[in-house]
Amino acid sequence: MPGTLEGRSLLGLATAEPGARSFQAVDARSGEPLEPPFHAAGSADLERAVTMAERAFPAYAALDDAERSAFLRTAASTLEARGDAIVARADRETALGVARLTGELGRTANQLRLFATLVDEGRWRDVRIDRADPEREPAPRPDVRSLRRPLGPVAVFGASNFPLAFSVAGGDTASALAVGCPVVAKAHPAHPGTSELVGRALRSAARDTGMPDGTFSLLFDDGHELGQALVRHPAIRAVGFTGSRAGGQALVHLAAERPEPIPVFAEMSSVNPVFVLPGAARERGRAIADALLASFTLGVGQFCTNPGLVLVPAGGAGDALRDRLVEGARRSEAQVMLTAGIHRAFQGGLERLAELGARRLADGRGGTAATAASAAVWEVGVDELVARPGLAQEVFGPSTVLVRYRELEELVAFARAMEGQLTASLFGEADEWEGAQPLAAVLERKVGRLIVEGVPTGVEVCRAMVHGGPYPATSDGRSTSVGARAMERFTRLVAYQNVPATLLPPPLR
Amino acid sequence: MPGTLEGRSLLGLATAEPGARSFQAVDARSGEPLEPPFHAAGSADLERAVTMAERAFPAYAALDDAERSAFLRTAASTLEARGDAIVARADRETALGVARLTGELGRTANQLRLFATLVDEGRWRDVRIDRADPEREPAPRPDVRSLRRPLGPVAVFGASNFPLAFSVAGGDTASALAVGCPVVAKAHPAHPGTSELVGRALRSAARDTGMPDGTFSLLFDDGHELGQALVRHPAIRAVGFTGSRAGGQALVHLAAERPEPIPVFAEMSSVNPVFVLPGAARERGRAIADALLASFTLGVGQFCTNPGLVLVPAGGAGDALRDRLVEGARRSEAQVMLTAGIHRAFQGGLERLAELGARRLADGRGGTAATAASAAVWEVGVDELVARPGLAQEVFGPSTVLVRYRELEELVAFARAMEGQLTASLFGEADEWEGAQPLAAVLERKVGRLIVEGVPTGVEVCRAMVHGGPYPATSDGRSTSVGARAMERFTRLVAYQNVPATLLPPPLR
């Protein structure tokens, strides 16, 4: 019965024995514990999951592409078939609402299908062949062929704010499985029930399509030790993580201290600055304000792409934009945050902004739930921002800081000093782009995605997408966690010199 | 006068002022100091070189591809035009011999030309375009375009053992310049004269083709501090290094501890195991022995691709291979090593092998020079190798360890336990490949290049080449330092969403 939760880790096709310790999910709206208890995985469970993944790796990596893509497609349809139960549980655990979660489930399934298509196409392998030339002088030229190969078992950490699209069957799991890496997922403790349902959908798809046992496992734990042991395990070859800067940095350091260091792809923090040029503020200030309001309050602001910093011209047009945004924020309803911890951190972030001298312009309506957050709009001058860089630190939740500027040069100077970001957005009139070239030139060095006339929330799952960015937006700014090129992160290059067909990987024969 | 050495760092198109401290190169054969003294770069020189690189970056990266490829081609022809002086000085500083150095110069020039061709082709940018669909439901699909962009100024550390192909104008410099990254090179202190001549050829090419001042600088120092400060400098965005494991690891740690960590591509150490299967030993043991002798003594064994470990079957055929190799090694002439320090380390490595119980079978002839090294051949059983992994550690120089095995399973077990390597080689008869599949499957996970019927020395500069490998062969086993894909290491992905042509990089318009 897919809808009945067991509260136990999935070790390949098997289910873990009950453990010594358990924890419960919490109804995000009421704060009440949800049944059943989840047994925390012990070190023996971890060892078994990783050992099974390591054993499954050669067989899984050697499957025909059509078999791996069938697994991904079956996983997508199984998720959809069980969608109602998954969304219902996720809504209780996260309070994100049925509409958003239904959309996220569809996106998660479609992402699995995109990677299935990419597996079938095979371009990700980047096959290159230099043929031999036995006649070449002074020495014969060898036959050299190369391609990308999977790294091995990958550890994936579920994210609190995307219980589906960046969690158990999310982007990192999909791209790792697509290239031939088994996955050991660590469920986020804030939504273990959702994780179990999704994990069982993946397990069912793995069983139905005959994947090697150990291709996918799912571990539960509400502390840090199990995750740390997972990153330290010698058979784990790469890590995918989406979460806080402190959490990501801790995993990066652990991985670097291993006898054999491994790559960690941690997506950590971003304020996603939005630059409103004077012409745009003048011509479309109200529409931009409305778009920003919708963006920074979407999902209670719990997005890594939340626009946390909006640079608005000083003067009347900027004032009108600000007033519209403030007015909208005051009317907005308080919404329940994902967890009590995230709510506490949000309140701490607001206090930090106030201490740093930001002026609070708007409070959204209060909520009845203990963990409800109201929209907050702040204002500072660009000189204050430059003097106190803490004003540009991410506050995870529905808060945004308006930064008033006078000259385009101030925008360029701020962009030069700012940390790496997932995105930056520009709003401008057609005649402003030429003047904005110096700003865009600086932003290109600081972000993974430059957006014009758009808010940063809403990451299109497409082939060209880059969802990444320089440190500290991510731990490895050369990569992306969304889009076709996400498959590259779990691969390495291998060359074959004069190797006979019997020993060549099939794509090189 | 290109042939007259000045002994001063090159800061863009300018020359550094004399510094407080200087050092001299040493004639590798005689141990005598060579004129002139080289002024160690001070912190002001470093600051100027990096600041110039940072300022040059936007203009250099924005050049037309044809301008950058013309620079690389001019650099190649300038190197060749000055080849006699470069080779003569390099021979005195390294004792590698005119023939080898002439070949290395040609390879270095051709590598610059290969990257020039790749720049013209433009494939390295990996342009992807997803066009907008304004009619899509529930939300319009944005226009998303992405490509690889250069990271920014790159620090390149010259290698002791490749004064040309992996030094000032070597692979890392060529691939960084090709994608649009300015380079600040740190000359290896063992061949500063060669470095100056090569650096001035690059500077001359930069001037002749109108590159922005600061696109290339060259710093001299005989200690570690300048290099460390270079890696720590905030404007440096990536590091290329070829050298010892300790040196590479030190730079990796420095880079990871920066407020904003940067990638370090360190090629460090490898023993490049060679697996001789029983049929090959039986049919072609003597020819294989001759190829191995030539390979492990080539360039006094001072190659990262030196075959330091040869797995040979027990019994008569293996004995014959061994005896042939021993006989050849005994007849081989002692050769002068690159530096006294490398010679000391080599002697230390030999002592370590002896302490670990390896039996020394052959000494090449002694030499008169204090830093001459004789070929050394050792023998151990595969059980000893497994029990004492130190036997599989790199000894940099003309030394190789024969490992006698009885069963193919022993080879698989050793391969499973071995560290990451640049290469592994297999010698076998046609009917042995099927049985070797389990061994090849393990080796594919451990190496950057799998070779059949060939020794590991001699890295073909071609599009498909992978010169890399899992840790500790390199610090980032996903990359290559030779071949077309070496350009990727100094790039990152950037996406542009709904960005008007005025603000798009030309390849995306």
Short mmCIF file of C-alpha atoms in Angstrom, two decimals, chain A residues 11-446:
data_model
loop_
_atom_site.label_atom_id
_atom_site.label_comp_id
_atom_site.label_asym_id
_atom_site.label_seq_id
_atom_site.Cartn_x
_atom_site.Cartn_y
_atom_site.Cartn_z
CA LEU A 11 18.04 -0.07 1.73
CA GLY A 12 17.88 -0.86 -1.96
CA LEU A 13 14.76 -2.98 -2.44
CA ALA A 14 14.65 -3.89 1.25
CA THR A 15 13.38 -1.97 4.26
CA ALA A 16 15.57 -1.24 7.29
CA GLU A 17 14.82 -2.85 10.65
CA PRO A 18 13.43 -0.53 13.32
CA GLY A 19 16.23 1.43 14.97
CA ALA A 20 17.07 2.49 18.49
CA ARG A 21 15.89 6.05 17.99
CA SER A 22 13.00 7.64 16.18
CA PHE A 23 11.62 11.09 15.44
CA GLN A 24 8.36 12.44 14.10
CA ALA A 25 7.44 14.91 11.44
CA VAL A 26 5.47 17.96 12.51
CA ASP A 27 2.33 19.40 10.97
CA ALA A 28 3.74 22.70 9.73
CA ARG A 29 0.50 24.57 10.40
CA SER A 30 -0.44 23.19 13.82
CA GLY A 31 2.95 22.21 15.17
CA GLU A 32 1.47 18.84 16.18
CA PRO A 33 3.50 15.66 15.62
CA LEU A 34 2.49 13.51 12.66
CA GLU A 35 2.36 9.73 12.63
CA PRO A 36 4.23 7.46 12.21
CA PRO A 37 7.56 7.72 14.03
CA PHE A 38 10.56 7.56 11.67
CA HIS A 39 13.39 5.29 12.75
CA ALA A 40 16.72 7.06 12.45
CA ALA A 41 19.14 5.05 10.30
CA GLY A 42 22.09 3.66 12.22
CA SER A 43 25.63 3.15 11.05
CA ALA A 44 24.85 -0.41 9.96
CA ASP A 45 22.02 0.87 7.76
CA LEU A 46 24.35 3.48 6.26
CA GLU A 47 27.01 0.87 5.61
CA ARG A 48 24.52 -1.41 3.94
CA ALA A 49 23.05 1.30 1.73
CA VAL A 50 26.46 2.50 0.56
CA THR A 51 27.85 -1.00 0.09
CA MET A 52 24.82 -1.95 -1.98
CA ALA A 53 25.25 1.21 -4.05
CA GLU A 54 28.91 0.42 -4.62
CA ARG A 55 28.05 -3.14 -5.66
CA ALA A 56 25.25 -1.97 -7.92
CA PHE A 57 27.41 0.66 -9.61
CA PRO A 58 29.22 -1.40 -12.28
CA ALA A 59 26.03 -3.17 -13.34
CA TYR A 60 23.93 -0.01 -13.25
CA ALA A 61 26.50 2.05 -15.16
CA ALA A 62 26.79 -0.71 -17.78
CA LEU A 63 23.06 -0.87 -18.53
CA ASP A 64 21.87 0.10 -21.97
CA ASP A 65 20.83 3.73 -22.10
CA ALA A 66 17.29 2.58 -22.94
CA GLU A 67 17.09 0.66 -19.67
CA ARG A 68 18.20 3.64 -17.60
CA SER A 69 15.84 6.00 -19.36
CA ALA A 70 12.97 3.53 -18.89
CA PHE A 71 13.71 3.55 -15.16
CA LEU A 72 13.57 7.35 -15.07
CA ARG A 73 10.32 7.45 -17.06
CA THR A 74 8.74 4.80 -14.87
CA ALA A 75 9.82 6.77 -11.80
CA ALA A 76 8.10 9.84 -13.27
CA SER A 77 4.83 8.06 -13.96
CA THR A 78 4.88 6.27 -10.60
CA LEU A 79 5.33 9.62 -8.85
CA GLU A 80 2.39 11.01 -10.79
CA ALA A 81 0.23 7.98 -10.12
CA ARG A 82 0.85 8.40 -6.40
CA GLY A 83 0.71 12.17 -6.65
CA ASP A 84 -2.39 12.76 -4.52
CA ALA A 85 -0.98 10.95 -1.50
CA ILE A 86 2.43 12.57 -1.91
CA VAL A 87 1.01 16.08 -2.24
CA ALA A 88 -1.35 15.59 0.70
CA ARG A 89 1.44 14.47 3.01
CA ALA A 90 3.81 17.15 1.71
CA ASP A 91 1.21 19.82 2.37
CA ARG A 92 0.92 18.75 5.99
CA GLU A 93 4.68 18.59 6.47
CA THR A 94 5.52 21.86 4.69
CA ALA A 95 2.37 24.00 4.54
CA LEU A 96 3.35 24.94 1.00
CA GLY A 97 -0.18 24.33 -0.24
CA VAL A 98 -1.68 21.82 -2.61
CA ALA A 99 -1.44 24.01 -5.71
CA ARG A 100 2.27 24.70 -5.37
CA LEU A 101 3.03 21.10 -4.43
CA THR A 102 1.00 19.73 -7.33
CA GLY A 103 3.03 21.96 -9.63
CA GLU A 104 6.25 20.86 -7.98
CA LEU A 105 5.32 17.21 -8.40
CA GLY A 106 4.70 17.76 -12.10
CA ARG A 107 7.97 19.56 -12.43
CA THR A 108 9.79 16.75 -10.64
CA ALA A 109 8.26 14.14 -12.94
CA ASN A 110 9.01 16.21 -16.04
CA GLN A 111 12.59 16.68 -14.89
CA LEU A 112 12.99 12.89 -14.67
CA ARG A 113 11.57 12.69 -18.21
CA LEU A 114 13.92 15.40 -19.50
CA PHE A 115 16.90 13.44 -18.18
CA ALA A 116 15.47 10.25 -19.70
CA THR A 117 15.40 12.01 -23.07
CA LEU A 118 18.95 13.24 -22.56
CA VAL A 119 20.06 9.70 -21.70
CA ASP A 120 18.52 8.45 -24.93
CA GLU A 121 20.22 11.19 -26.92
CA GLY A 122 23.60 10.38 -25.37
CA ARG A 123 25.17 13.78 -25.98
CA TRP A 124 26.09 14.08 -22.30
CA ARG A 125 28.86 11.54 -22.82
CA ASP A 126 30.72 14.02 -25.03
CA VAL A 127 32.29 11.23 -27.08
CA ARG A 128 35.47 12.24 -28.92
CA ILE A 129 37.49 10.03 -31.21
CA ASP A 130 40.95 10.66 -32.68
CA ARG A 131 41.80 7.82 -35.05
CA ALA A 132 45.23 6.25 -35.34
CA ASP A 133 47.74 7.19 -38.00
CA PRO A 134 50.34 4.41 -38.13
CA GLU A 135 52.29 6.24 -40.83
CA ARG A 136 52.84 9.46 -38.92
CA GLU A 137 56.45 10.57 -38.40
CA PRO A 138 58.38 10.63 -36.15
CA ALA A 139 56.01 8.40 -34.18
CA PRO A 140 52.72 6.69 -35.10
CA ARG A 141 49.63 8.45 -33.87
CA PRO A 142 47.63 6.30 -31.45
CA ASP A 143 43.87 5.79 -31.52
CA VAL A 144 42.47 7.86 -28.64
CA ARG A 145 38.81 7.90 -27.69
CA SER A 146 37.25 9.50 -24.66
CA LEU A 147 33.94 10.17 -22.99
CA ARG A 148 32.33 11.08 -19.71
CA ARG A 149 31.79 8.27 -17.25
CA PRO A 150 29.76 8.21 -14.02
CA LEU A 151 31.69 8.92 -10.82
CA GLY A 152 30.11 6.20 -8.67
CA PRO A 153 27.64 6.30 -5.74
CA VAL A 154 26.33 9.82 -5.04
CA ALA A 155 24.94 11.14 -1.75
CA VAL A 156 21.96 13.49 -2.18
CA PHE A 157 20.67 15.65 0.68
CA GLY A 158 17.01 16.64 0.47
CA ALA A 159 16.19 20.34 0.72
CA SER A 160 13.69 21.74 3.22
CA ASN A 161 12.07 24.15 0.78
CA PHE A 162 11.57 21.88 -2.22
CA PRO A 163 10.22 18.62 -0.75
CA LEU A 164 9.94 17.18 -4.27
CA ALA A 165 11.96 19.01 -6.95
CA PHE A 166 15.21 19.30 -4.92
CA SER A 167 14.77 16.32 -2.61
CA VAL A 168 14.58 12.52 -2.83
CA ALA A 169 13.67 12.36 -6.54
CA GLY A 170 14.82 15.88 -7.35
CA GLY A 171 17.38 17.26 -9.73
CA ASP A 172 20.53 15.79 -8.19
CA THR A 173 19.01 12.31 -7.88
CA ALA A 174 17.68 12.45 -11.43
CA SER A 175 20.94 13.62 -12.99
CA ALA A 176 23.03 11.14 -10.96
CA LEU A 177 20.77 8.22 -11.91
CA ALA A 178 20.72 9.44 -15.52
CA VAL A 179 24.49 9.16 -15.96
CA GLY A 180 24.74 5.82 -14.17
CA CYS A 181 25.49 6.76 -10.56
CA PRO A 182 23.56 4.96 -7.80
CA VAL A 183 22.08 7.35 -5.24
CA VAL A 184 21.95 7.20 -1.45
CA ALA A 185 19.51 9.93 -0.48
CA LYS A 186 19.28 11.46 2.97
CA ALA A 187 15.71 12.59 3.62
CA HIS A 188 15.26 16.08 5.03
CA PRO A 189 13.92 15.61 8.59
CA ALA A 190 11.23 18.24 8.02
CA HIS A 191 9.39 16.09 5.48
CA PRO A 192 10.20 12.43 6.12
CA GLY A 193 6.72 11.21 5.16
CA THR A 194 6.91 12.91 1.76
CA SER A 195 10.41 11.49 1.38
CA GLU A 196 9.28 7.97 2.16
CA LEU A 197 6.43 8.14 -0.35
CA VAL A 198 8.72 9.51 -3.04
CA GLY A 199 11.47 7.04 -2.14
CA ARG A 200 9.05 4.16 -2.40
CA ALA A 201 7.90 5.39 -5.79
CA LEU A 202 11.53 5.34 -6.94
CA ARG A 203 12.06 1.91 -5.39
CA SER A 204 8.96 0.60 -7.09
CA ALA A 205 10.17 1.98 -10.44
CA ALA A 206 13.59 0.41 -9.86
CA ARG A 207 11.97 -2.94 -9.14
CA ASP A 208 9.57 -2.73 -12.08
CA THR A 209 12.35 -1.94 -14.53
CA GLY A 210 14.83 -4.47 -13.11
CA MET A 211 17.49 -2.09 -11.84
CA PRO A 212 20.36 -3.65 -9.82
CA ASP A 213 19.50 -3.76 -6.14
CA GLY A 214 21.20 -0.83 -4.42
CA THR A 215 20.72 1.64 -7.27
CA PHE A 216 18.65 3.74 -4.89
CA SER A 217 18.46 3.91 -1.09
CA LEU A 218 16.88 6.39 1.28
CA LEU A 219 18.04 7.08 4.84
CA PHE A 220 16.19 8.90 7.62
CA ASP A 221 17.82 10.90 10.38
CA ASP A 222 16.98 14.08 12.24
CA GLY A 223 20.54 14.96 13.23
CA HIS A 224 23.81 15.72 11.43
CA GLU A 225 25.87 12.62 12.23
CA LEU A 226 24.43 10.27 9.66
CA GLY A 227 24.84 12.84 6.89
CA GLN A 228 28.41 13.48 7.93
CA ALA A 229 29.19 9.77 7.94
CA LEU A 230 27.63 9.50 4.49
CA VAL A 231 29.92 12.22 3.10
CA ARG A 232 32.92 10.59 4.74
CA HIS A 233 32.19 7.09 3.43
CA PRO A 234 34.96 6.01 1.03
CA ALA A 235 32.50 4.54 -1.49
CA ILE A 236 30.62 7.83 -1.88
CA ARG A 237 32.09 9.69 -4.89
CA ALA A 238 30.16 12.97 -4.95
CA VAL A 239 27.61 14.94 -2.94
CA GLY A 240 24.60 17.03 -3.93
CA PHE A 241 23.18 19.42 -1.35
CA THR A 242 20.70 22.29 -1.33
CA GLY A 243 20.37 24.23 1.90
CA SER A 244 21.98 26.76 4.19
CA ARG A 245 25.43 28.26 3.77
CA ALA A 246 26.61 26.81 7.08
CA GLY A 247 25.33 23.36 6.16
CA GLY A 248 26.88 23.43 2.72
CA GLN A 249 30.22 24.70 3.98
CA ALA A 250 30.34 21.98 6.63
CA LEU A 251 29.89 19.28 3.97
CA VAL A 252 32.46 20.92 1.68
CA HIS A 253 35.02 20.86 4.49
CA LEU A 254 34.24 17.26 5.42
CA ALA A 255 34.65 16.18 1.80
CA ALA A 256 37.94 18.08 1.43
CA GLU A 257 39.37 16.39 4.53
CA ARG A 258 38.73 12.87 3.28
CA PRO A 259 41.83 10.84 2.38
CA GLU A 260 40.45 11.03 -1.14
CA PRO A 261 38.53 14.33 -1.46
CA ILE A 262 35.31 14.28 -3.48
CA PRO A 263 33.30 17.04 -5.18
CA VAL A 264 30.44 18.61 -3.26
CA PHE A 265 27.82 20.54 -5.18
CA ALA A 266 26.22 22.67 -2.50
CA GLU A 267 23.68 25.29 -3.42
CA MET A 268 23.81 27.61 -0.44
CA SER A 269 22.63 31.21 -0.37
CA SER A 270 21.79 34.09 -2.64
CA VAL A 271 20.00 37.45 -2.42
CA ASN A 272 19.41 37.65 -6.19
CA PRO A 273 19.70 41.40 -6.64
CA VAL A 274 17.19 43.13 -8.89
CA PHE A 275 18.34 46.31 -10.64
CA VAL A 276 15.54 48.65 -11.66
CA LEU A 277 16.90 51.23 -14.09
CA PRO A 278 15.43 54.75 -14.01
CA GLY A 279 13.45 54.45 -17.24
CA ALA A 280 11.79 51.23 -16.15
CA ALA A 281 10.92 52.72 -12.75
CA ARG A 282 9.40 55.70 -14.48
CA GLU A 283 7.44 53.80 -17.13
CA ARG A 284 6.46 50.61 -15.34
CA GLY A 285 7.22 51.10 -11.66
CA ARG A 286 3.88 49.78 -10.46
CA ALA A 287 3.96 46.67 -12.61
CA ILE A 288 7.51 45.95 -11.45
CA ALA A 289 6.43 46.44 -7.84
CA ASP A 290 3.60 43.95 -8.32
CA ALA A 291 5.93 41.39 -9.90
CA LEU A 292 8.42 41.82 -7.07
CA LEU A 293 5.74 41.47 -4.42
CA ALA A 294 4.54 38.22 -5.95
CA SER A 295 8.13 36.97 -6.26
CA PHE A 296 9.45 37.72 -2.78
CA THR A 297 6.35 36.43 -0.99
CA LEU A 298 5.98 33.32 -3.22
CA GLY A 299 6.22 30.16 -1.12
CA VAL A 300 6.64 32.42 1.96
CA GLY A 301 9.86 33.68 0.40
CA GLN A 302 11.44 30.31 0.96
CA PHE A 303 13.30 30.16 -2.33
CA CYS A 304 17.01 30.31 -3.02
CA THR A 305 15.99 32.58 -5.90
CA ASN A 306 14.04 34.99 -3.67
CA PRO A 307 14.73 38.62 -4.69
CA GLY A 308 16.15 39.86 -1.39
CA LEU A 309 17.68 43.09 -2.67
CA VAL A 310 16.05 45.55 -5.08
CA LEU A 311 18.01 48.53 -6.34
CA VAL A 312 15.57 51.35 -7.07
CA PRO A 313 16.36 54.89 -8.21
CA ALA A 314 16.03 57.72 -5.71
CA GLY A 315 13.34 60.27 -6.52
CA GLY A 316 9.71 60.25 -7.48
CA ALA A 317 9.54 57.24 -9.81
CA GLY A 318 11.44 55.09 -7.31
CA ASP A 319 9.23 56.37 -4.50
CA ALA A 320 6.12 55.36 -6.44
CA LEU A 321 7.49 51.86 -7.00
CA ARG A 322 8.38 51.61 -3.33
CA ASP A 323 4.99 52.85 -2.17
CA ARG A 324 3.21 50.37 -4.39
CA LEU A 325 5.34 47.54 -3.06
CA VAL A 326 4.80 48.64 0.54
CA GLU A 327 1.08 48.93 0.01
CA GLY A 328 0.92 45.45 -1.48
CA ALA A 329 3.05 43.96 1.26
CA ARG A 330 0.80 45.48 3.95
CA ARG A 331 -2.20 43.81 2.38
CA SER A 332 -0.48 40.43 2.01
CA GLU A 333 -1.51 37.59 4.31
CA ALA A 334 0.90 36.02 6.75
CA GLN A 335 1.84 32.50 5.74
CA VAL A 336 3.13 29.54 7.71
CA MET A 337 6.82 28.79 7.23
CA LEU A 338 8.29 25.34 6.63
CA THR A 339 9.55 24.74 10.15
CA ALA A 340 9.84 26.43 13.52
CA GLY A 341 13.60 26.58 13.01
CA ILE A 342 13.28 28.40 9.70
CA HIS A 343 10.78 30.78 11.31
CA ARG A 344 13.23 31.52 14.13
CA ALA A 345 16.03 32.11 11.64
CA PHE A 346 13.76 34.45 9.67
CA GLN A 347 12.96 36.50 12.77
CA GLY A 348 16.70 36.60 13.51
CA GLY A 349 17.37 37.85 10.01
CA LEU A 350 14.83 40.63 10.40
CA GLU A 351 16.45 41.67 13.69
CA ARG A 352 19.83 41.71 11.99
CA LEU A 353 18.56 44.01 9.23
CA ALA A 354 17.10 46.36 11.84
CA GLU A 355 20.35 46.37 13.80
CA LEU A 356 22.23 47.22 10.62
CA GLY A 357 20.06 50.30 10.22
CA ALA A 358 17.60 49.17 7.56
CA ARG A 359 14.30 51.05 7.86
CA ARG A 360 11.27 48.81 7.93
CA LEU A 361 8.60 50.18 5.61
CA ALA A 362 5.98 47.50 5.72
CA ASP A 363 4.71 44.61 7.73
CA GLY A 364 2.29 42.22 6.15
CA ARG A 365 -0.69 41.10 8.18
CA GLY A 366 0.03 39.01 11.24
CA GLY A 367 -0.90 35.35 11.30
CA THR A 368 -2.36 33.15 13.99
CA ALA A 369 0.08 30.26 13.59
CA ALA A 370 3.20 30.45 15.74
CA THR A 371 5.38 29.99 12.68
CA ALA A 372 3.54 32.39 10.36
CA ALA A 373 5.67 35.05 8.67
CA SER A 374 4.52 38.43 7.47
CA ALA A 375 6.04 40.12 4.44
CA ALA A 376 8.72 42.66 5.33
CA VAL A 377 9.95 45.51 3.12
CA TRP A 378 13.02 47.52 4.10
CA GLU A 379 14.80 50.56 2.74
CA VAL A 380 18.45 51.62 2.79
CA GLY A 381 20.63 53.94 0.75
CA VAL A 382 23.23 52.42 -1.56
CA ASP A 383 25.94 54.05 0.56
CA GLU A 384 24.66 52.19 3.61
CA LEU A 385 24.72 48.93 1.67
CA VAL A 386 28.33 49.44 0.66
CA ALA A 387 29.33 50.39 4.21
CA ARG A 388 27.47 47.46 5.82
CA PRO A 389 27.68 44.38 3.57
CA GLY A 390 25.58 42.45 6.10
CA LEU A 391 22.58 44.23 4.58
CA ALA A 392 23.18 42.13 1.46
CA GLN A 393 23.15 38.80 3.32
CA GLU A 394 20.31 36.43 2.60
CA VAL A 395 17.28 36.51 4.92
CA PHE A 396 15.48 33.28 4.10
CA GLY A 397 11.79 34.22 4.02
CA PRO A 398 9.42 36.92 2.72
CA SER A 399 11.69 39.91 3.17
CA THR A 400 13.22 42.27 0.66
CA VAL A 401 15.47 45.31 1.00
CA LEU A 402 14.98 48.28 -1.31
CA VAL A 403 18.26 50.04 -2.00
CA ARG A 404 17.95 53.60 -3.28
CA TYR A 405 20.61 54.78 -5.73
CA ARG A 406 21.29 57.98 -7.66
CA GLU A 407 23.77 57.05 -10.37
CA LEU A 408 24.35 53.99 -12.54
CA GLU A 409 27.96 54.06 -11.33
CA GLU A 410 26.70 53.23 -7.84
CA LEU A 411 25.10 50.10 -9.24
CA VAL A 412 28.33 49.09 -10.93
CA ALA A 413 30.31 49.69 -7.73
CA PHE A 414 27.85 47.65 -5.68
CA ALA A 415 27.90 44.81 -8.25
CA ARG A 416 31.70 44.77 -8.12
CA ALA A 417 31.68 44.37 -4.34
CA MET A 418 28.83 41.88 -4.09
CA GLU A 419 29.19 38.17 -3.43
CA GLY A 420 28.43 35.47 -5.98
CA GLN A 421 24.72 35.03 -6.68
CA LEU A 422 22.47 32.52 -8.40
CA THR A 423 20.83 35.31 -10.38
CA ALA A 424 20.68 39.02 -11.03
CA SER A 425 17.74 40.75 -12.74
CA LEU A 426 17.63 43.93 -14.77
CA PHE A 427 14.52 45.96 -15.50
CA GLY A 428 15.07 48.69 -18.08
CA GLU A 429 13.70 50.43 -21.13
CA ALA A 430 15.07 49.60 -24.57
CA ASP A 431 17.12 52.79 -24.65
CA GLU A 432 18.78 51.95 -21.33
CA TRP A 433 20.55 48.74 -22.34
CA GLU A 434 23.52 50.37 -23.97
CA GLY A 435 24.20 52.37 -20.82
CA ALA A 436 23.74 49.22 -18.77
CA GLN A 437 26.54 47.36 -20.51
CA PRO A 438 29.16 48.09 -17.81
CA LEU A 439 26.72 46.85 -15.15
CA ALA A 440 25.89 43.71 -17.13
CA ALA A 441 29.60 43.06 -17.68
CA VAL A 442 30.19 43.02 -13.92
CA LEU A 443 27.08 40.96 -13.21
CA GLU A 444 28.11 38.27 -15.71
CA ARG A 445 31.10 37.57 -13.47
CA LYS A 446 28.98 37.37 -10.33
#
